[in-house]
Tab-separated table of C-alpha atoms in Angstrom:
chain	number	residue	atom	x	y	z
A	19	MET	CA	26.551	12.860	-0.607
A	20	SER	CA	23.013	14.025	0.132
A	21	THR	CA	21.585	13.836	3.649
A	22	LEU	CA	19.011	11.336	2.426
A	23	ALA	CA	21.681	9.040	1.011
A	24	HIS	CA	23.679	9.191	4.222
A	25	THR	CA	20.587	8.450	6.302
A	26	MET	CA	19.619	5.410	4.229
A	27	MET	CA	23.135	4.006	4.310
A	28	THR	CA	23.287	4.403	8.087
A	29	THR	CA	19.868	2.789	8.443
A	30	ALA	CA	20.822	-0.140	6.247
A	31	ARG	CA	24.004	-0.804	8.198
A	32	SER	CA	22.092	-0.649	11.480
A	33	ALA	CA	19.635	-3.213	10.166
A	34	GLU	CA	22.468	-5.421	8.981
A	35	SER	CA	23.842	-5.444	12.499
A	36	GLY	CA	20.461	-6.507	13.889
A	37	LEU	CA	19.163	-3.112	14.970
A	38	ALA	CA	15.751	-2.964	13.324
A	39	ASN	CA	13.933	0.298	12.829
A	40	PRO	CA	10.589	0.955	14.562
A	41	GLY	CA	7.774	-0.647	12.600
A	42	GLU	CA	10.133	-2.556	10.328
A	43	ILE	CA	9.167	-6.142	9.558
A	44	ASP	CA	12.029	-8.494	10.264
A	45	ARG	CA	12.527	-11.640	8.219
A	46	TYR	CA	13.997	-14.741	9.756
A	47	PRO	CA	16.060	-17.676	8.561
A	48	TYR	CA	15.595	-21.161	9.827
A	49	ALA	CA	17.499	-21.697	13.064
A	50	ASP	CA	18.298	-24.699	15.219
A	51	THR	CA	16.478	-23.730	18.393
A	52	PRO	CA	12.713	-24.116	18.842
A	53	VAL	CA	10.653	-21.332	20.361
A	54	GLY	CA	10.717	-22.866	23.791
A	55	GLY	CA	14.381	-23.808	23.625
A	56	ARG	CA	13.851	-27.412	24.795
A	57	ALA	CA	12.841	-30.727	23.298
A	58	GLY	CA	9.195	-30.887	22.352
A	59	ALA	CA	6.334	-33.120	23.379
A	60	PRO	CA	6.504	-36.771	22.262
A	61	VAL	CA	3.310	-36.416	20.232
A	62	TRP	CA	5.198	-34.211	17.743
A	63	ASP	CA	8.551	-35.933	17.998
A	64	THR	CA	7.098	-39.333	17.076
A	65	ASP	CA	5.736	-37.949	13.810
A	66	PRO	CA	8.552	-37.892	11.189
A	67	GLU	CA	7.049	-34.975	9.284
A	68	LEU	CA	6.313	-32.787	12.283
A	69	GLY	CA	9.520	-33.703	14.052
A	70	ARG	CA	11.656	-32.822	11.048
A	71	ALA	CA	9.851	-29.593	10.304
A	72	SER	CA	9.710	-28.391	13.883
A	73	ARG	CA	13.488	-28.216	14.001
A	74	ARG	CA	13.335	-25.408	11.438
A	75	ALA	CA	12.526	-22.675	13.914
A	76	ALA	CA	12.367	-18.990	13.197
A	77	GLY	CA	14.931	-16.604	14.614
A	78	SER	CA	14.153	-14.473	17.637
A	79	ARG	CA	15.177	-11.028	16.429
A	80	GLY	CA	12.443	-8.549	17.177
A	81	ARG	CA	9.518	-10.989	17.074
A	82	GLY	CA	7.578	-12.322	20.012
A	83	LEU	CA	6.344	-15.874	20.418
A	84	HIS	CA	3.282	-15.154	18.295
A	85	GLY	CA	5.332	-13.957	15.314
A	86	GLN	CA	7.800	-16.815	15.660
A	87	LEU	CA	5.060	-19.418	15.731
A	88	VAL	CA	3.353	-17.954	12.659
A	89	GLN	CA	6.706	-18.065	10.877
A	90	GLN	CA	7.437	-21.637	11.871
A	91	LEU	CA	4.031	-23.096	11.092
A	92	GLY	CA	3.830	-21.118	7.861
A	93	GLN	CA	7.185	-22.467	6.702
A	94	MET	CA	6.168	-26.003	7.627
A	95	ILE	CA	2.917	-25.770	5.646
A	96	VAL	CA	4.402	-24.104	2.577
A	97	SER	CA	7.351	-26.526	2.477
A	98	GLY	CA	4.968	-29.475	2.510
A	99	ASP	CA	6.105	-30.782	5.880
A	100	LEU	CA	2.505	-30.308	6.968
A	101	GLY	CA	0.506	-31.567	4.013
A	102	ALA	CA	-2.961	-30.584	2.843
A	103	ASP	CA	-5.843	-31.614	5.118
A	104	ARG	CA	-3.394	-32.234	7.952
A	105	PRO	CA	-5.085	-31.604	11.322
A	106	LEU	CA	-3.451	-29.045	13.581
A	107	VAL	CA	-4.253	-29.687	17.234
A	108	PRO	CA	-3.723	-26.513	19.303
A	109	GLU	CA	-2.835	-28.466	22.435
A	110	GLU	CA	-0.105	-30.384	20.615
A	111	ILE	CA	1.277	-27.200	19.046
A	112	GLY	CA	1.349	-25.472	22.413
A	113	GLN	CA	3.187	-28.367	24.022
A	114	ARG	CA	5.676	-28.753	21.182
A	115	PHE	CA	6.630	-25.100	21.025
A	116	GLU	CA	5.975	-24.342	24.694
A	117	VAL	CA	3.607	-21.463	24.107
A	118	SER	CA	0.249	-20.578	25.584
A	119	ARG	CA	-3.153	-21.364	24.106
A	120	THR	CA	-3.579	-17.685	23.350
A	121	VAL	CA	-0.392	-17.596	21.274
A	122	VAL	CA	-1.435	-20.719	19.383
A	123	ARG	CA	-4.953	-19.438	18.782
A	124	GLU	CA	-3.802	-16.059	17.473
A	125	SER	CA	-1.135	-17.666	15.289
A	126	LEU	CA	-3.676	-19.994	13.688
A	127	ARG	CA	-5.951	-17.030	13.024
A	128	VAL	CA	-3.160	-15.301	11.120
A	129	LEU	CA	-2.519	-18.443	9.083
A	130	GLU	CA	-6.241	-18.761	8.419
A	131	ALA	CA	-6.320	-15.193	7.083
A	132	LYS	CA	-3.520	-16.172	4.686
A	133	GLY	CA	-5.577	-19.122	3.460
A	134	LEU	CA	-3.129	-21.713	4.794
A	135	VAL	CA	-5.495	-23.321	7.307
A	136	SER	CA	-9.219	-23.519	7.942
A	137	ALA	CA	-11.029	-23.899	11.236
A	138	ARG	CA	-14.492	-25.421	11.361
A	139	PRO	CA	-16.703	-26.602	14.225
A	140	ASN	CA	-16.539	-30.338	14.892
A	141	VAL	CA	-13.702	-30.624	12.373
A	142	GLY	CA	-10.951	-28.547	13.931
A	143	THR	CA	-8.113	-26.749	12.194
A	144	ARG	CA	-6.689	-28.314	9.052
A	145	VAL	CA	-4.101	-27.365	6.443
A	146	ARG	CA	-5.698	-26.161	3.216
A	147	PRO	CA	-4.547	-27.083	-0.317
A	148	VAL	CA	-2.296	-24.735	-2.292
A	149	SER	CA	-5.233	-23.635	-4.432
A	150	ASP	CA	-6.722	-21.923	-1.361
A	151	TRP	CA	-3.573	-20.049	-0.293
A	152	ASN	CA	-3.255	-16.295	-0.699
A	153	LEU	CA	-0.249	-16.550	-2.986
A	154	LEU	CA	0.031	-12.746	-3.121
A	155	ASP	CA	0.672	-12.536	0.613
A	156	PRO	CA	4.263	-11.274	1.191
A	157	ASP	CA	4.961	-13.909	3.856
A	158	ILE	CA	3.811	-16.746	1.611
A	159	ILE	CA	5.908	-15.332	-1.232
A	160	GLU	CA	8.949	-15.451	1.024
A	161	TRP	CA	8.229	-18.895	2.444
A	162	ARG	CA	7.795	-20.308	-1.058
A	163	ALA	CA	10.942	-18.529	-2.289
A	164	PHE	CA	13.092	-20.297	0.296
A	165	GLY	CA	11.396	-23.676	0.213
A	166	PRO	CA	10.931	-26.562	-2.215
A	167	GLN	CA	8.745	-24.363	-4.441
A	168	ARG	CA	11.563	-21.904	-4.987
A	169	ASP	CA	11.784	-22.385	-8.765
A	170	ASP	CA	8.047	-21.965	-9.255
A	171	GLN	CA	8.019	-18.859	-7.079
A	172	ARG	CA	10.958	-17.371	-8.981
A	173	ARG	CA	9.252	-17.903	-12.325
A	174	GLU	CA	5.909	-16.591	-11.117
A	175	LEU	CA	7.490	-13.470	-9.614
A	176	CYS	CA	9.324	-12.784	-12.861
A	177	GLU	CA	6.160	-13.130	-14.890
A	178	LEU	CA	4.153	-10.996	-12.507
A	179	ARG	CA	6.715	-8.204	-12.464
A	180	TRP	CA	6.848	-8.219	-16.252
A	181	THR	CA	3.084	-7.686	-16.207
A	182	ILE	CA	3.021	-4.975	-13.545
A	183	GLU	CA	6.091	-2.770	-13.753
A	184	PRO	CA	6.391	-1.732	-17.419
A	185	LEU	CA	2.725	-0.711	-17.358
A	186	ALA	CA	3.235	1.146	-14.080
A	187	ALA	CA	6.193	3.030	-15.564
A	188	ARG	CA	4.099	4.069	-18.589
A	189	LEU	CA	1.234	5.272	-16.403
A	190	ALA	CA	3.544	7.059	-13.955
A	191	ALA	CA	4.830	9.254	-16.788
A	192	GLY	CA	1.459	10.970	-16.816
A	193	HIS	CA	1.738	12.034	-13.193
A	194	GLY	CA	4.459	14.661	-13.164
A	195	ARG	CA	4.574	15.433	-9.449
A	196	GLU	CA	7.792	17.213	-8.597
A	197	ASP	CA	8.057	15.637	-5.158
A	198	VAL	CA	7.836	12.161	-6.669
A	199	GLN	CA	10.381	13.009	-9.352
A	200	GLN	CA	12.766	14.244	-6.684
A	201	ARG	CA	12.292	11.162	-4.547
A	202	LEU	CA	12.958	8.843	-7.477
A	203	SER	CA	16.061	10.850	-8.356
A	204	ASP	CA	17.200	10.590	-4.745
A	205	MET	CA	16.855	6.814	-4.882
A	206	VAL	CA	19.012	6.643	-8.005
A	207	GLU	CA	21.590	8.864	-6.303
A	208	ILE	CA	21.592	6.613	-3.248
A	209	MET	CA	22.024	3.528	-5.409
A	210	GLY	CA	24.956	5.166	-7.170
A	211	HIS	CA	26.706	6.069	-3.912
A	212	ALA	CA	25.988	2.639	-2.453
A	213	MET	CA	27.374	0.883	-5.513
A	214	GLY	CA	30.540	2.953	-5.324
A	215	GLN	CA	31.032	1.884	-1.712
A	216	GLY	CA	30.149	-1.754	-2.298
A	217	ASP	CA	27.100	-1.384	-0.063
A	218	ALA	CA	24.673	-3.889	-1.608
A	219	LEU	CA	22.215	-3.634	1.287
A	220	THR	CA	21.670	0.104	0.884
A	221	PHE	CA	21.449	-0.332	-2.889
A	222	ALA	CA	18.731	-2.957	-2.425
A	223	ARG	CA	16.739	-0.780	-0.022
A	224	ALA	CA	16.824	2.246	-2.296
A	225	ASP	CA	15.970	0.005	-5.251
A	226	SER	CA	12.952	-1.413	-3.424
A	227	GLU	CA	11.675	2.063	-2.570
A	228	PHE	CA	12.184	3.181	-6.170
A	229	HIS	CA	10.032	0.412	-7.581
A	230	SER	CA	7.347	0.663	-4.901
A	231	LEU	CA	7.060	4.422	-5.348
A	232	LEU	CA	6.828	4.086	-9.114
A	233	ILE	CA	3.865	1.739	-8.812
A	234	GLN	CA	2.183	3.899	-6.202
A	235	VAL	CA	2.234	6.980	-8.437
A	236	ALA	CA	0.944	5.184	-11.525
A	237	GLY	CA	-2.541	6.454	-10.739
A	238	ASN	CA	-4.093	2.981	-10.746
A	239	ARG	CA	-5.335	1.825	-7.361
A	240	MET	CA	-5.376	-1.823	-8.335
A	241	LEU	CA	-1.750	-1.619	-9.401
A	242	GLU	CA	-0.957	0.263	-6.197
A	243	HIS	CA	-2.449	-2.626	-4.263
A	244	LEU	CA	0.125	-4.888	-5.905
A	245	SER	CA	3.101	-2.780	-4.837
A	246	GLY	CA	3.572	-4.996	-1.795
A	247	ILE	CA	4.080	-7.968	-4.086
A	248	VAL	CA	6.906	-6.218	-5.901
A	249	SER	CA	8.467	-5.261	-2.563
A	250	ALA	CA	8.279	-8.878	-1.457
A	251	ALA	CA	9.876	-9.960	-4.719
A	252	LEU	CA	12.764	-7.581	-4.118
A	253	GLN	CA	13.206	-8.732	-0.530
A	254	VAL	CA	13.552	-12.382	-1.492
A	255	SER	CA	15.788	-11.715	-4.482
A	256	GLY	CA	18.876	-11.435	-2.284
A	257	GLY	CA	19.867	-8.162	-3.917
A	258	PRO	CA	18.574	-5.297	-6.041
A	259	ALA	CA	15.418	-5.404	-8.102
A	260	THR	CA	17.010	-7.203	-11.024
A	261	GLY	CA	18.174	-10.026	-8.776
A	262	CYS	CA	21.845	-9.308	-9.473
A	263	GLU	CA	24.303	-10.697	-6.988
A	264	ARG	CA	25.919	-7.252	-6.960
A	265	PRO	CA	24.731	-3.813	-8.081
A	266	ASN	CA	26.009	-2.943	-11.549
A	267	GLU	CA	26.268	0.052	-13.856
A	268	THR	CA	23.751	-1.338	-16.333
A	269	SER	CA	20.895	-1.612	-13.865
A	270	LEU	CA	21.747	1.796	-12.420
A	271	ALA	CA	21.696	3.342	-15.899
A	272	HIS	CA	18.263	1.879	-16.610
A	273	HIS	CA	16.928	3.364	-13.379
A	274	GLY	CA	18.238	6.743	-14.476
A	275	GLN	CA	16.596	6.348	-17.892
A	276	ILE	CA	13.270	5.666	-16.208
A	277	VAL	CA	13.584	8.845	-14.153
A	278	ASP	CA	14.464	10.887	-17.247
A	279	ALA	CA	11.503	9.455	-19.170
A	280	LEU	CA	9.138	10.252	-16.318
A	281	ALA	CA	10.460	13.791	-16.081
A	282	GLY	CA	9.787	14.237	-19.791
A	283	GLY	CA	6.332	12.703	-19.578
A	284	ASP	CA	7.358	10.034	-22.079
A	285	GLY	CA	5.366	6.941	-21.171
A	286	GLU	CA	6.709	4.793	-24.002
A	287	ALA	CA	10.321	5.524	-23.064
A	288	ALA	CA	9.601	4.824	-19.386
A	289	GLU	CA	7.967	1.512	-20.275
A	290	ALA	CA	10.859	0.533	-22.540
A	291	ALA	CA	13.467	1.418	-19.901
A	292	MET	CA	11.653	-0.647	-17.286
A	293	SER	CA	11.474	-3.611	-19.659
A	294	GLN	CA	15.196	-3.302	-20.324
A	295	LEU	CA	15.863	-3.181	-16.590
A	296	LEU	CA	13.911	-6.373	-15.999
A	297	MET	CA	15.862	-8.047	-18.797
A	298	VAL	CA	19.251	-7.364	-17.208
A	299	HIS	CA	18.821	-10.324	-14.881
A	300	PRO	CA	15.767	-12.312	-13.852
A	301	VAL	CA	14.563	-12.241	-10.273
A	302	VAL	CA	16.434	-15.099	-8.640
A	303	PRO	CA	15.748	-15.685	-4.925
A	304	ALA	CA	19.045	-16.238	-3.116
A	305	PRO	CA	19.551	-18.320	0.021
A	306	ARG	CA	19.408	-16.448	3.295
A	307	GLU	CA	22.522	-15.748	5.287
A	308	HIS	CA	22.322	-17.730	8.501
């Protein structure tokens, strides 16, 4: 096994055990304990919608109070527990989740940047309608994928990937950089070793890097900007890029065909192989492991 393969497998297992790498963005399932760890203020508890939603708290691995609050409020908005035009009172949020005004203020700013809320003088902060959300934001993609809008998000991700990735594969064939070719080959090698060992996590990580790298080397900056969307799609699929429950020989073979087509500068073959890969299984978000 190559050094790169061994390193990625070790990294994946460390992450699986809760040891996140520096700079890595953790994702969190719903948990049973609020940020503050105690019952919230009556003003939230007496509201059926807020009371129910506030019990779906984010996990505490690696994120501070600010990140947890963004996660919780984002999930509540996207799930519909906090409906459109719903006022968000910072004082009530701070009391319910036992966080400071600064944490609340910064969290609402993040949600505003994602298009989920708006803050206006004399009006306050309110939840915005779905039409205003940044639906390409990786966090919103994830929140939708594990909420009531799961089916819509699954379909939209499938359609978007069908639009992006075959074209990216065709364009990438015209950029024959040896370092990129080697990296893509390494990812296929890692996926092969991981599949042989039943290591779905490492397979998924190598798969994600494969697809992101392919888009980044397509030579189209607008496509490159969308690489984060594909990465988010892979993260919420619960497995490799094709959404399979387990890595399989067919998807691995299609990855290898893409690499061969790129090495030969054959854009049509690369596009066809990517289309075949996406046809193996649709992207199906799987429930998180709690």
